[in-house]
Amino acid sequence: GPSGMLVLMAPGPFHMGRSMVQCVVLNLAIAFLLAYTAAMVLAPGAEFLSVFRLVGTMGILAFCGAVPTQSIWFHQKWSATGKTLLDGAVYGLLMGAIFGWLWPSA
């Protein structure tokens, strides 16, 4: 039979400011953990491609790892999940490129 999900929020207008701040804090936390892990694995002076591959891969995992569960358990359309995965992959690859560009030299 039919089924659905209900999202309850506080009454009143939705303010994006709080959500935007939370999104920035989440991205900074992910960047910090990626930097910590990359610093444990890569030495200063590592080549751009090595940094990009490691941080980009970890970034994709961080931004995309839990996304498919929305389709698996909550019946979100797979097309929406695919778009979110693409968005997460772009975030991860950009993170890898920025880390590779700014990686300290030896």
mmCIF file of C-alpha atoms in Angstrom:
data_model
loop_
_atom_site.group_PDB
_atom_site.id
_atom_site.type_symbol
_atom_site.label_atom_id
_atom_site.label_comp_id
_atom_site.label_asym_id
_atom_site.label_seq_id
_atom_site.Cartn_x
_atom_site.Cartn_y
_atom_site.Cartn_z
ATOM 1 C CA GLY A 1 0.000 0.000 0.000
ATOM 2 C CA PRO A 2 0.982 3.618 0.040
ATOM 3 C CA SER A 3 3.677 4.766 2.416
ATOM 4 C CA GLY A 4 5.363 8.043 3.162
ATOM 5 C CA MET A 5 7.685 9.963 5.411
ATOM 6 C CA LEU A 6 6.919 13.074 7.384
ATOM 7 C CA VAL A 7 9.452 15.758 8.265
ATOM 8 C CA LEU A 8 8.468 18.018 11.149
ATOM 9 C CA MET A 9 10.194 21.361 11.635
ATOM 10 C CA ALA A 10 9.652 24.284 13.937
ATOM 11 C CA PRO A 11 6.736 26.490 12.902
ATOM 12 C CA GLY A 12 7.418 29.658 10.986
ATOM 13 C CA PRO A 13 9.522 30.601 7.986
ATOM 14 C CA PHE A 14 12.627 28.641 7.105
ATOM 15 C CA HIS A 15 15.859 30.600 7.561
ATOM 16 C CA MET A 16 18.783 29.443 5.443
ATOM 17 C CA GLY A 17 21.437 31.178 7.549
ATOM 18 C CA ARG A 18 21.603 28.463 10.199
ATOM 19 C CA SER A 19 21.682 25.677 7.600
ATOM 20 C CA MET A 20 24.421 27.435 5.627
ATOM 21 C CA VAL A 21 26.566 27.827 8.755
ATOM 22 C CA GLN A 22 26.075 24.147 9.589
ATOM 23 C CA CYS A 23 27.053 23.186 6.033
ATOM 24 C CA VAL A 24 30.245 25.269 6.236
ATOM 25 C CA VAL A 25 31.111 23.742 9.621
ATOM 26 C CA LEU A 26 30.588 20.240 8.217
ATOM 27 C CA ASN A 27 32.816 20.990 5.201
ATOM 28 C CA LEU A 28 35.527 22.405 7.477
ATOM 29 C CA ALA A 29 35.356 19.308 9.696
ATOM 30 C CA ILE A 30 35.719 17.058 6.649
ATOM 31 C CA ALA A 31 38.634 19.171 5.360
ATOM 32 C CA PHE A 32 40.323 18.964 8.774
ATOM 33 C CA LEU A 33 40.001 15.170 8.887
ATOM 34 C CA LEU A 34 41.250 14.872 5.312
ATOM 35 C CA ALA A 35 44.231 17.090 6.140
ATOM 36 C CA TYR A 36 44.995 15.067 9.267
ATOM 37 C CA THR A 37 44.873 11.774 7.387
ATOM 38 C CA ALA A 38 46.866 13.082 4.413
ATOM 39 C CA ALA A 39 49.544 14.456 6.746
ATOM 40 C CA MET A 40 49.845 11.015 8.347
ATOM 41 C CA VAL A 41 50.332 9.334 4.959
ATOM 42 C CA LEU A 42 52.113 11.873 2.749
ATOM 43 C CA ALA A 43 55.351 13.711 3.414
ATOM 44 C CA PRO A 44 55.875 17.404 2.706
ATOM 45 C CA GLY A 45 56.914 17.797 -0.911
ATOM 46 C CA ALA A 46 54.653 14.996 -2.150
ATOM 47 C CA GLU A 47 53.712 15.333 -5.804
ATOM 48 C CA PHE A 48 50.427 16.963 -6.759
ATOM 49 C CA LEU A 49 49.030 13.743 -8.246
ATOM 50 C CA SER A 50 49.748 11.714 -5.089
ATOM 51 C CA VAL A 51 48.009 14.279 -2.891
ATOM 52 C CA PHE A 52 45.133 14.644 -5.344
ATOM 53 C CA ARG A 53 44.548 10.883 -5.569
ATOM 54 C CA LEU A 54 44.584 10.313 -1.808
ATOM 55 C CA VAL A 55 42.590 13.370 -0.715
ATOM 56 C CA GLY A 56 40.232 13.181 -3.701
ATOM 57 C CA THR A 57 39.420 9.536 -2.990
ATOM 58 C CA MET A 58 38.871 10.191 0.721
ATOM 59 C CA GLY A 59 36.823 13.291 -0.132
ATOM 60 C CA ILE A 60 34.545 11.341 -2.448
ATOM 61 C CA LEU A 61 34.078 8.740 0.276
ATOM 62 C CA ALA A 62 33.329 11.452 2.852
ATOM 63 C CA PHE A 63 30.792 13.286 0.671
ATOM 64 C CA CYS A 64 29.220 10.225 -1.007
ATOM 65 C CA GLY A 65 29.587 7.310 1.391
ATOM 66 C CA ALA A 66 26.168 7.461 3.026
ATOM 67 C CA VAL A 67 24.171 8.832 0.086
ATOM 68 C CA PRO A 68 22.958 5.501 -1.416
ATOM 69 C CA THR A 69 21.251 4.576 1.847
ATOM 70 C CA GLN A 70 18.599 7.195 1.050
ATOM 71 C CA SER A 71 17.535 5.129 -1.968
ATOM 72 C CA ILE A 72 18.065 1.770 -0.317
ATOM 73 C CA TRP A 73 16.135 2.407 2.887
ATOM 74 C CA PHE A 74 13.971 5.471 2.255
ATOM 75 C CA HIS A 75 13.046 4.873 -1.409
ATOM 76 C CA GLN A 76 14.468 8.120 -2.698
ATOM 77 C CA LYS A 77 14.596 8.019 -6.489
ATOM 78 C CA TRP A 78 17.916 6.646 -7.730
ATOM 79 C CA SER A 79 18.127 9.541 -10.172
ATOM 80 C CA ALA A 80 18.156 11.966 -7.221
ATOM 81 C CA THR A 81 20.769 9.823 -5.495
ATOM 82 C CA GLY A 82 22.883 9.837 -8.657
ATOM 83 C CA LYS A 83 22.775 13.641 -8.798
ATOM 84 C CA THR A 84 23.790 13.863 -5.151
ATOM 85 C CA LEU A 85 26.638 11.396 -5.782
ATOM 86 C CA LEU A 86 27.825 13.502 -8.712
ATOM 87 C CA ASP A 87 27.746 16.594 -6.504
ATOM 88 C CA GLY A 88 29.721 14.765 -3.802
ATOM 89 C CA ALA A 89 32.269 13.528 -6.335
ATOM 90 C CA VAL A 90 32.816 17.094 -7.557
ATOM 91 C CA TYR A 91 33.286 18.270 -3.933
ATOM 92 C CA GLY A 92 35.762 15.437 -3.283
ATOM 93 C CA LEU A 93 37.768 16.075 -6.445
ATOM 94 C CA LEU A 94 37.859 19.823 -5.771
ATOM 95 C CA MET A 95 39.079 19.094 -2.254
ATOM 96 C CA GLY A 96 41.806 16.845 -3.694
ATOM 97 C CA ALA A 97 42.859 19.493 -6.225
ATOM 98 C CA ILE A 98 43.014 22.239 -3.592
ATOM 99 C CA PHE A 99 45.038 20.066 -1.227
ATOM 100 C CA GLY A 100 47.378 19.066 -4.072
ATOM 101 C CA TRP A 101 47.857 22.711 -5.048
ATOM 102 C CA LEU A 102 48.488 23.896 -1.473
ATOM 103 C CA TRP A 103 50.474 20.887 -0.231
ATOM 104 C CA PRO A 104 53.650 22.108 1.518
ATOM 105 C CA SER A 105 56.926 21.717 -0.339
ATOM 106 C CA ALA A 106 59.848 19.867 1.176
#
